[in-house]
Amino acid sequence: KKLWFRTLTKYPGLKEEVAFVNFEKDPDYLRNLGITKPCIFIRPEAVQATYIKKDTSVERLIDEILAKGKYDVLFIPRYDEQRKHFKEKYNEKIFIPDNVLDGANVAANAVLVMSAGGTMNREAAVLGTPVISIFQESKLYVDRFLMNNGYMSFLDDPTYADIEKHILERKPYPRSDQGFKF
């Protein structure tokens, strides 16, 4: 048998680092979407998934963020019903895209990512953005590693004060791929 690879190399980091080895942040990305204030990127739980036992509502927190007026909110809904509900409730007070966005540029340009999405959280952490995971179920080893080392936090009911703290106490992830050639 002929193998498609010649050598196996052990990489001393996370797979999300490899995905962004050639990534170049577009500092105008969010402004080009019409987002003018520092942006908090929110992605809620996949409440329709069978493995989700508890719905973490982010509406109270979005209300609090909007009341303070310091941040814009970019919200990525999971389902059409969720999109409709949030668009009706917030009537353009938050940004809910109608098209697919460049997730890396959103995460890299946000001041905070708050998500129940595992890969999305890990990507944001690797890109150096503060992350609050709101994923309620058991955590993967890689997520526990990021949490134990201060690159990501888990809060099941974050507050505005938690948001401010995480933005101010940012701890950039030390990427292994800096200078790593593929």
PDB file of C-alpha atoms in Angstrom:
ATOM      1  CA  LYS A   1       0.000   0.000   0.000  1.00  0.00           C
ATOM      2  CA  LYS A   2       1.155   3.497  -0.770  1.00  0.00           C
ATOM      3  CA  LEU A   3       0.534   5.987   1.993  1.00  0.00           C
ATOM      4  CA  TRP A   4      -0.414   9.580   1.165  1.00  0.00           C
ATOM      5  CA  PHE A   5       1.862  10.993   3.833  1.00  0.00           C
ATOM      6  CA  ARG A   6       5.558  10.546   4.407  1.00  0.00           C
ATOM      7  CA  THR A   7       5.966  11.556   8.002  1.00  0.00           C
ATOM      8  CA  LEU A   8       3.807  12.192  10.966  1.00  0.00           C
ATOM      9  CA  THR A   9       4.631  15.341  12.887  1.00  0.00           C
ATOM     10  CA  LYS A  10       3.409  15.988  16.382  1.00  0.00           C
ATOM     11  CA  TYR A  11       2.120  19.546  16.659  1.00  0.00           C
ATOM     12  CA  PRO A  12       2.610  21.193  20.061  1.00  0.00           C
ATOM     13  CA  GLY A  13      -0.648  23.122  20.119  1.00  0.00           C
ATOM     14  CA  LEU A  14      -4.345  23.175  19.255  1.00  0.00           C
ATOM     15  CA  LYS A  15      -5.838  22.291  15.885  1.00  0.00           C
ATOM     16  CA  GLU A  16      -7.433  25.757  15.830  1.00  0.00           C
ATOM     17  CA  GLU A  17      -3.934  27.233  15.665  1.00  0.00           C
ATOM     18  CA  VAL A  18      -3.219  25.274  12.491  1.00  0.00           C
ATOM     19  CA  ALA A  19      -6.436  26.550  10.915  1.00  0.00           C
ATOM     20  CA  PHE A  20      -5.258  30.149  11.357  1.00  0.00           C
ATOM     21  CA  VAL A  21      -1.588  29.817  10.540  1.00  0.00           C
ATOM     22  CA  ASN A  22      -1.981  32.167   7.541  1.00  0.00           C
ATOM     23  CA  PHE A  23      -4.874  34.234   8.897  1.00  0.00           C
ATOM     24  CA  GLU A  24      -4.589  37.988   8.563  1.00  0.00           C
ATOM     25  CA  LYS A  25      -7.121  40.027  10.502  1.00  0.00           C
ATOM     26  CA  ASP A  26      -9.066  42.672   8.569  1.00  0.00           C
ATOM     27  CA  PRO A  27      -9.327  45.510  11.122  1.00  0.00           C
ATOM     28  CA  ASP A  28     -12.206  47.090   9.155  1.00  0.00           C
ATOM     29  CA  TYR A  29     -14.312  43.924   8.957  1.00  0.00           C
ATOM     30  CA  LEU A  30     -16.914  44.821  11.606  1.00  0.00           C
ATOM     31  CA  ARG A  31     -17.040  48.489  10.601  1.00  0.00           C
ATOM     32  CA  ASN A  32     -17.778  47.384   7.029  1.00  0.00           C
ATOM     33  CA  LEU A  33     -20.781  45.452   8.423  1.00  0.00           C
ATOM     34  CA  GLY A  34     -22.056  48.657  10.059  1.00  0.00           C
ATOM     35  CA  ILE A  35     -20.871  47.847  13.587  1.00  0.00           C
ATOM     36  CA  THR A  36     -19.445  51.045  15.049  1.00  0.00           C
ATOM     37  CA  LYS A  37     -18.892  50.362  18.771  1.00  0.00           C
ATOM     38  CA  PRO A  38     -16.704  47.682  20.345  1.00  0.00           C
ATOM     39  CA  CYS A  39     -18.499  44.436  19.524  1.00  0.00           C
ATOM     40  CA  ILE A  40     -19.602  41.539  21.713  1.00  0.00           C
ATOM     41  CA  PHE A  41     -20.221  38.422  19.629  1.00  0.00           C
ATOM     42  CA  ILE A  42     -22.933  36.135  21.068  1.00  0.00           C
ATOM     43  CA  ARG A  43     -23.949  32.644  19.911  1.00  0.00           C
ATOM     44  CA  PRO A  44     -26.528  30.877  22.127  1.00  0.00           C
ATOM     45  CA  GLU A  45     -27.001  27.194  22.971  1.00  0.00           C
ATOM     46  CA  ALA A  46     -28.366  24.807  20.362  1.00  0.00           C
ATOM     47  CA  VAL A  47     -31.464  24.310  22.509  1.00  0.00           C
ATOM     48  CA  GLN A  48     -33.099  21.986  19.983  1.00  0.00           C
ATOM     49  CA  ALA A  49     -30.191  19.523  20.169  1.00  0.00           C
ATOM     50  CA  THR A  50     -30.987  16.391  22.153  1.00  0.00           C
ATOM     51  CA  TYR A  51     -27.841  16.707  24.280  1.00  0.00           C
ATOM     52  CA  ILE A  52     -28.822  20.128  25.652  1.00  0.00           C
ATOM     53  CA  LYS A  53     -30.613  19.826  28.985  1.00  0.00           C
ATOM     54  CA  LYS A  54     -30.797  23.510  29.965  1.00  0.00           C
ATOM     55  CA  ASP A  55     -31.544  26.611  27.904  1.00  0.00           C
ATOM     56  CA  THR A  56     -29.242  29.477  28.790  1.00  0.00           C
ATOM     57  CA  SER A  57     -31.184  32.554  27.828  1.00  0.00           C
ATOM     58  CA  VAL A  58     -28.969  35.416  26.735  1.00  0.00           C
ATOM     59  CA  GLU A  59     -31.814  37.922  26.430  1.00  0.00           C
ATOM     60  CA  ARG A  60     -31.407  39.395  29.930  1.00  0.00           C
ATOM     61  CA  LEU A  61     -27.721  39.949  29.244  1.00  0.00           C
ATOM     62  CA  ILE A  62     -28.361  41.500  25.816  1.00  0.00           C
ATOM     63  CA  ASP A  63     -30.883  43.844  27.443  1.00  0.00           C
ATOM     64  CA  GLU A  64     -28.245  44.847  29.997  1.00  0.00           C
ATOM     65  CA  ILE A  65     -25.569  45.377  27.313  1.00  0.00           C
ATOM     66  CA  LEU A  66     -27.906  47.573  25.267  1.00  0.00           C
ATOM     67  CA  ALA A  67     -28.975  49.572  28.342  1.00  0.00           C
ATOM     68  CA  LYS A  68     -25.335  50.455  29.101  1.00  0.00           C
ATOM     69  CA  GLY A  69     -24.810  51.611  25.487  1.00  0.00           C
ATOM     70  CA  LYS A  70     -21.084  50.884  25.413  1.00  0.00           C
ATOM     71  CA  TYR A  71     -21.068  47.867  23.065  1.00  0.00           C
ATOM     72  CA  ASP A  72     -22.708  46.660  19.879  1.00  0.00           C
ATOM     73  CA  VAL A  73     -23.982  43.074  19.876  1.00  0.00           C
ATOM     74  CA  LEU A  74     -23.466  40.730  16.936  1.00  0.00           C
ATOM     75  CA  PHE A  75     -25.849  37.805  17.466  1.00  0.00           C
ATOM     76  CA  ILE A  76     -25.706  34.576  15.451  1.00  0.00           C
ATOM     77  CA  PRO A  77     -28.944  32.628  15.973  1.00  0.00           C
ATOM     78  CA  ARG A  78     -29.081  28.846  15.741  1.00  0.00           C
ATOM     79  CA  TYR A  79     -32.566  28.496  14.248  1.00  0.00           C
ATOM     80  CA  ASP A  80     -35.016  30.429  12.084  1.00  0.00           C
ATOM     81  CA  GLU A  81     -37.447  30.796  15.008  1.00  0.00           C
ATOM     82  CA  GLN A  82     -34.662  32.232  17.135  1.00  0.00           C
ATOM     83  CA  ARG A  83     -33.672  34.652  14.350  1.00  0.00           C
ATOM     84  CA  LYS A  84     -37.281  35.810  14.004  1.00  0.00           C
ATOM     85  CA  HIS A  85     -37.749  36.230  17.768  1.00  0.00           C
ATOM     86  CA  PHE A  86     -34.553  38.259  18.268  1.00  0.00           C
ATOM     87  CA  LYS A  87     -35.165  40.413  15.184  1.00  0.00           C
ATOM     88  CA  GLU A  88     -38.673  41.236  16.402  1.00  0.00           C
ATOM     89  CA  LYS A  89     -37.604  41.872  19.994  1.00  0.00           C
ATOM     90  CA  TYR A  90     -34.552  43.998  19.249  1.00  0.00           C
ATOM     91  CA  ASN A  91     -35.667  45.622  15.974  1.00  0.00           C
ATOM     92  CA  GLU A  92     -32.163  46.360  14.634  1.00  0.00           C
ATOM     93  CA  LYS A  93     -30.715  47.270  18.054  1.00  0.00           C
ATOM     94  CA  ILE A  94     -28.436  44.245  17.658  1.00  0.00           C
ATOM     95  CA  PHE A  95     -26.741  43.040  14.484  1.00  0.00           C
ATOM     96  CA  ILE A  96     -28.158  39.735  13.213  1.00  0.00           C
ATOM     97  CA  PRO A  97     -26.595  38.894   9.851  1.00  0.00           C
ATOM     98  CA  ASP A  98     -28.663  37.618   6.954  1.00  0.00           C
ATOM     99  CA  ASN A  99     -25.602  36.141   5.249  1.00  0.00           C
ATOM    100  CA  VAL A 100     -22.667  33.996   6.246  1.00  0.00           C
ATOM    101  CA  LEU A 101     -19.874  35.961   7.922  1.00  0.00           C
ATOM    102  CA  ASP A 102     -16.139  35.364   8.115  1.00  0.00           C
ATOM    103  CA  GLY A 103     -16.085  33.822  11.583  1.00  0.00           C
ATOM    104  CA  ALA A 104     -12.359  34.335  12.103  1.00  0.00           C
ATOM    105  CA  ASN A 105     -12.623  38.058  11.368  1.00  0.00           C
ATOM    106  CA  VAL A 106     -15.680  38.404  13.575  1.00  0.00           C
ATOM    107  CA  ALA A 107     -13.926  36.645  16.471  1.00  0.00           C
ATOM    108  CA  ALA A 108     -10.608  38.452  15.952  1.00  0.00           C
ATOM    109  CA  ASN A 109     -12.269  41.889  15.861  1.00  0.00           C
ATOM    110  CA  ALA A 110     -14.753  41.381  18.712  1.00  0.00           C
ATOM    111  CA  VAL A 111     -13.840  42.547  22.204  1.00  0.00           C
ATOM    112  CA  LEU A 112     -15.503  39.414  23.621  1.00  0.00           C
ATOM    113  CA  VAL A 113     -16.934  36.154  22.301  1.00  0.00           C
ATOM    114  CA  MET A 114     -19.685  34.578  24.376  1.00  0.00           C
ATOM    115  CA  SER A 115     -20.824  31.341  22.864  1.00  0.00           C
ATOM    116  CA  ALA A 116     -22.108  27.857  23.469  1.00  0.00           C
ATOM    117  CA  GLY A 117     -20.136  26.705  20.432  1.00  0.00           C
ATOM    118  CA  GLY A 118     -17.000  24.723  21.243  1.00  0.00           C
ATOM    119  CA  THR A 119     -14.971  25.222  18.086  1.00  0.00           C
ATOM    120  CA  MET A 120     -15.979  28.869  17.847  1.00  0.00           C
ATOM    121  CA  ASN A 121     -14.835  29.466  21.431  1.00  0.00           C
ATOM    122  CA  ARG A 122     -11.509  27.733  20.874  1.00  0.00           C
ATOM    123  CA  GLU A 123     -10.917  29.694  17.659  1.00  0.00           C
ATOM    124  CA  ALA A 124     -11.593  32.992  19.425  1.00  0.00           C
ATOM    125  CA  ALA A 125      -9.246  32.054  22.273  1.00  0.00           C
ATOM    126  CA  VAL A 126      -6.475  31.158  19.825  1.00  0.00           C
ATOM    127  CA  LEU A 127      -7.034  34.461  17.995  1.00  0.00           C
ATOM    128  CA  GLY A 128      -6.536  36.292  21.304  1.00  0.00           C
ATOM    129  CA  THR A 129     -10.117  37.364  21.992  1.00  0.00           C
ATOM    130  CA  PRO A 130     -11.531  36.963  25.522  1.00  0.00           C
ATOM    131  CA  VAL A 131     -14.050  34.108  25.626  1.00  0.00           C
ATOM    132  CA  ILE A 132     -16.903  33.229  27.947  1.00  0.00           C
ATOM    133  CA  SER A 133     -18.297  29.771  27.240  1.00  0.00           C
ATOM    134  CA  ILE A 134     -21.970  29.378  28.085  1.00  0.00           C
ATOM    135  CA  PHE A 135     -22.068  25.724  26.961  1.00  0.00           C
ATOM    136  CA  GLN A 136     -23.932  23.924  29.758  1.00  0.00           C
ATOM    137  CA  GLU A 137     -22.983  20.315  29.138  1.00  0.00           C
ATOM    138  CA  SER A 138     -19.741  18.456  29.923  1.00  0.00           C
ATOM    139  CA  LYS A 139     -16.569  20.122  28.675  1.00  0.00           C
ATOM    140  CA  LEU A 140     -14.000  18.565  26.359  1.00  0.00           C
ATOM    141  CA  TYR A 141     -10.456  18.197  27.641  1.00  0.00           C
ATOM    142  CA  VAL A 142      -9.237  20.970  25.321  1.00  0.00           C
ATOM    143  CA  ASP A 143     -11.867  23.374  26.708  1.00  0.00           C
ATOM    144  CA  ARG A 144     -10.921  22.474  30.283  1.00  0.00           C
ATOM    145  CA  PHE A 145      -7.264  23.107  29.350  1.00  0.00           C
ATOM    146  CA  LEU A 146      -8.138  26.580  28.026  1.00  0.00           C
ATOM    147  CA  MET A 147     -10.253  27.333  31.111  1.00  0.00           C
ATOM    148  CA  ASN A 148      -7.669  26.057  33.596  1.00  0.00           C
ATOM    149  CA  ASN A 149      -5.021  28.258  31.968  1.00  0.00           C
ATOM    150  CA  GLY A 150      -7.150  31.409  31.838  1.00  0.00           C
ATOM    151  CA  TYR A 151      -7.700  31.623  28.062  1.00  0.00           C
ATOM    152  CA  MET A 152     -11.427  30.900  28.292  1.00  0.00           C
ATOM    153  CA  SER A 153     -13.983  31.060  31.093  1.00  0.00           C
ATOM    154  CA  PHE A 154     -17.209  29.201  31.722  1.00  0.00           C
ATOM    155  CA  LEU A 155     -20.144  31.058  33.209  1.00  0.00           C
ATOM    156  CA  ASP A 156     -23.654  29.634  33.088  1.00  0.00           C
ATOM    157  CA  ASP A 157     -25.326  32.980  33.759  1.00  0.00           C
ATOM    158  CA  PRO A 158     -22.879  35.808  32.926  1.00  0.00           C
ATOM    159  CA  THR A 159     -23.582  39.386  33.943  1.00  0.00           C
ATOM    160  CA  TYR A 160     -22.529  42.723  32.485  1.00  0.00           C
ATOM    161  CA  ALA A 161     -19.869  42.956  35.216  1.00  0.00           C
ATOM    162  CA  ASP A 162     -18.488  39.576  34.052  1.00  0.00           C
ATOM    163  CA  ILE A 163     -18.271  40.934  30.514  1.00  0.00           C
ATOM    164  CA  GLU A 164     -16.376  44.032  31.604  1.00  0.00           C
ATOM    165  CA  LYS A 165     -14.007  41.949  33.724  1.00  0.00           C
ATOM    166  CA  HIS A 166     -13.211  39.543  30.888  1.00  0.00           C
ATOM    167  CA  ILE A 167     -12.569  42.332  28.408  1.00  0.00           C
ATOM    168  CA  LEU A 168     -10.247  44.161  30.815  1.00  0.00           C
ATOM    169  CA  GLU A 169      -8.429  41.073  32.114  1.00  0.00           C
ATOM    170  CA  ARG A 170      -7.656  39.628  28.708  1.00  0.00           C
ATOM    171  CA  LYS A 171      -5.012  36.886  28.679  1.00  0.00           C
ATOM    172  CA  PRO A 172      -3.768  36.256  25.119  1.00  0.00           C
ATOM    173  CA  TYR A 173      -3.218  32.640  24.127  1.00  0.00           C
ATOM    174  CA  PRO A 174       0.459  31.871  23.355  1.00  0.00           C
ATOM    175  CA  ARG A 175       0.113  30.373  19.899  1.00  0.00           C
ATOM    176  CA  SER A 176       2.511  27.566  19.056  1.00  0.00           C
ATOM    177  CA  ASP A 177       2.357  28.342  15.326  1.00  0.00           C
ATOM    178  CA  GLN A 178       4.131  31.688  15.588  1.00  0.00           C
ATOM    179  CA  GLY A 179       7.066  31.111  13.307  1.00  0.00           C
ATOM    180  CA  PHE A 180       5.931  27.511  12.642  1.00  0.00           C
ATOM    181  CA  LYS A 181       6.237  26.635   8.948  1.00  0.00           C
ATOM    182  CA  PHE A 182       3.993  24.162   7.195  1.00  0.00           C
TER     183      PHE A 182
END
